[in-house]
Amino acid sequence: MVSRNKIVESIKNEVEIEKYVINLSSKHQRAIETKDLTISYNGKKNALNKTNLAFETNKITSLIGASGSGKSTFLRSLNLIHGENTLIGGQILYHGVNINDPSIDKFEVRRRIGMVFQRPNPFAKSIYNNITFALTQRAKYTKNQLDEIVESSLKQAALWDQVKDELNKSALSLSGGQQQRLVIARALALKPDILLLDEPASALDPKSTMQVEETMVNLKKDYTIIVVTHNMQQAARVSDYTAFFHMGNVIEYDLTRKIFTRPKVKLTSDYVAGNFG
Amino acid sequence: MFNSKQINKLAISFIYAIAIIVALILLFLVSNILINGIPEISWKFIASPSKTFEAGGGISVQLFNTIYLLILSMIISIPIALGAAIYLNEYAPKNDFISVLKTAIEVLSSLPSIVVGLFGFMFFVLKFNFGFSILSGSIALTFFNLPLLTRSIENSLAAIPNLQREAGAALGISRFETVIHVILPAALPSIITGIVLASGRVLGEAAALIFTAGQSSPNLDWLNLNPFSPHSPINPMRPAETLAVHIWKINSEATIPDATKISAGSSAVLLILVFIFNFLARYLGNKIYKKMTAGK
Ligand SMILES: Nc1ncnc2c1ncn2[C@@H]1O[C@H](COP(=O)(O)OP(=O)(O)OP(=O)(O)O)[C@@H](O)[C@H]1O
Ligand SMILES: [Mg+2]
């Protein structure tokens, strides 16, 4: 009885939810793509239902939606950083390989797909060592090589000019915005091709927020960026594509300007207009 | 009757008063021990062996034994406590077995030291045939020490925010590497505090040692560094009376006429030893911490 009820309910859900999700045409290069990605915690109700999203290379994609809609759940699955209580079904295609597979080296994936969290989390180490630590854990580098990597990643994150004379200072002595850019530089030092950012500016003041946004836009030419944000203006300002999440479903995925000017689904226009969430 | 401002003032003065009383008691205790003890301390007192029946004995052997036992028991207990704490805080699943284990550790930490001493006596001294020895004593001290040390290191690790672990994971660094290179260095000052507290307990411990390290020491030949010779100071299988045990013994047996003076001197030496150890541990810990974390 119980199981039959469940099936009926889920069929009903799929029928009732109105969705509009674009698929990239073949002339757009795909950095990463999910196929029927379904995620649940502790075997409870799905936090994410059958999600099919393809992200274009060297573009910024925003993930928006109300609290608890599954944005972080989705983002964290992309570099396999989810906890052990997380069950993931479906595929995550990265360079044509399904990385949602036990045989994949998840440490290697995380080095190629960098992640930055809401609260800046530099290590309790010097600015310099924050950047070199993960590198030197894996391979040998000469001092010159390390110096170069530190300089270039700090420059990419637009932090070099502010810290170049005090690289041996503790990273914890930086301001929140500087810490967040250091964390971005630290991820870039590993030469990833995708950068995942989970509300990277929500703990920052407006000025630091602008700096982080500028950094993101500058990074676009070399990286594919997927960013979760609650800030509609931010999504509209920086991103090329936007995906709207609602209760574990992607309701609408389209070019950002379309989402913010003429969304196809009513739920999206309500959310974007600030009518709920 | 009173408004909240007045109540607040009253409460604050009350808390201040209590703090001052505690500080005064401590000051009285420490100054009393030092004032009575320091006049008895001389180079001869520190550097000559004790006497059994006449006055004028020193404490050289006991002092050496105390430091030796402290170091040996720390060498045994710190790695075990560190490993256990890392497992419990970083790896252990949250299930009933682990929570029973944690409760057991808590219970063990309040075990009376005389019980630890008797257990060590029956197990290591008799059953394993280690005899009254530095080895038996340091194992007993390890038993005495482990639960609290494990608990305090575990708490130090737990105080490091999860953000740091997440940062390690996001960079493709394994949990173990993150713990060793990020979490442990960040937790070091607090771990050192735990070790200093544990050492203080060890330095002052008598009950657990009476039946394990024994109440006597052989005549030591300071130049004999053969660890198997019964007269070598570093032989771990010889009996070793510590300062705390010495103080207890000369006062309960009263075979030497100047027992009061010697215990006053020994107490002061013990106290100074605790200070020195505390200072050294913090100094070294701070240096390592600064080096690994760029200060702050
Ligand atoms: N580690 C976890 N264990 C169990 N449930 C979780 C866990 N993380 C998230 N959830 C649940 O999954 C659902 C989706 O959460 P998620 O964090 O992905 O939302 P979000 O869209 O990122 O929200 P926010 O905007 O508040 O960050 C929520 O119902 C949440 O309670
Ligand atoms: Mg989130």
mmCIF file of C-alpha atoms and ligand atoms in Angstrom, chain A residues 41-42 44 47 65-73 85 199 230, ligand 1:
data_model
loop_
_atom_site.group_PDB
_atom_site.id
_atom_site.type_symbol
_atom_site.label_atom_id
_atom_site.label_comp_id
_atom_site.label_asym_id
_atom_site.label_seq_id
_atom_site.Cartn_x
_atom_site.Cartn_y
_atom_site.Cartn_z
ATOM 1 C CA TYR A 41 20.312 12.748 2.623
ATOM 2 C CA ASN A 42 20.090 9.828 5.064
ATOM 3 C CA LYS A 44 15.059 10.801 3.358
ATOM 4 C CA ALA A 47 16.755 17.052 -1.756
ATOM 5 C CA GLY A 65 16.193 29.892 -5.509
ATOM 6 C CA ALA A 66 14.745 30.032 -2.014
ATOM 7 C CA SER A 67 16.495 28.667 1.038
ATOM 8 C CA GLY A 68 16.431 24.874 1.128
ATOM 9 C CA SER A 69 15.681 24.539 -2.581
ATOM 10 C CA GLY A 70 18.732 22.353 -3.180
ATOM 11 C CA LYS A 71 21.260 24.768 -4.710
ATOM 12 C CA SER A 72 24.110 23.851 -2.374
ATOM 13 C CA THR A 73 23.181 20.197 -2.540
ATOM 14 C CA ASN A 85 25.173 10.438 4.389
ATOM 15 C CA GLU A 199 27.236 32.351 -1.966
ATOM 16 C CA HIS A 230 20.559 34.984 -3.175
HETATM 17 N N1 LIG C 1 24.100 17.579 5.218
HETATM 18 C C1 LIG C 1 22.752 17.483 5.143
HETATM 19 N N2 LIG C 1 22.120 16.481 5.787
HETATM 20 C C2 LIG C 1 20.771 16.366 5.713
HETATM 21 N N3 LIG C 1 19.976 17.199 5.038
HETATM 22 C C3 LIG C 1 20.538 18.221 4.364
HETATM 23 C C4 LIG C 1 21.963 18.427 4.404
HETATM 24 N N4 LIG C 1 22.251 19.513 3.655
HETATM 25 C C5 LIG C 1 21.068 19.977 3.183
HETATM 26 N N5 LIG C 1 20.038 19.210 3.604
HETATM 27 C C6 LIG C 1 18.625 19.398 3.245
HETATM 28 O O1 LIG C 1 18.510 19.382 1.838
HETATM 29 C C7 LIG C 1 17.621 20.401 1.386
HETATM 30 C C8 LIG C 1 18.329 21.307 0.402
HETATM 31 O O2 LIG C 1 19.320 22.033 1.103
HETATM 32 P P1 LIG C 1 20.423 22.936 0.416
HETATM 33 O O3 LIG C 1 21.440 23.244 1.439
HETATM 34 O O4 LIG C 1 20.870 22.295 -0.825
HETATM 35 O O5 LIG C 1 19.584 24.236 0.072
HETATM 36 P P2 LIG C 1 20.062 25.628 -0.510
HETATM 37 O O6 LIG C 1 19.242 25.863 -1.713
HETATM 38 O O7 LIG C 1 21.527 25.652 -0.670
HETATM 39 O O8 LIG C 1 19.613 26.610 0.628
HETATM 40 P P3 LIG C 1 20.311 27.958 1.149
HETATM 41 O O9 LIG C 1 19.925 29.011 0.189
HETATM 42 O O10 LIG C 1 19.698 28.184 2.486
HETATM 43 O O11 LIG C 1 21.778 27.723 1.207
HETATM 44 C C9 LIG C 1 17.121 21.111 2.619
HETATM 45 O O12 LIG C 1 15.856 20.586 2.941
HETATM 46 C C10 LIG C 1 18.116 20.759 3.693
HETATM 47 O O13 LIG C 1 17.481 20.679 4.936
#
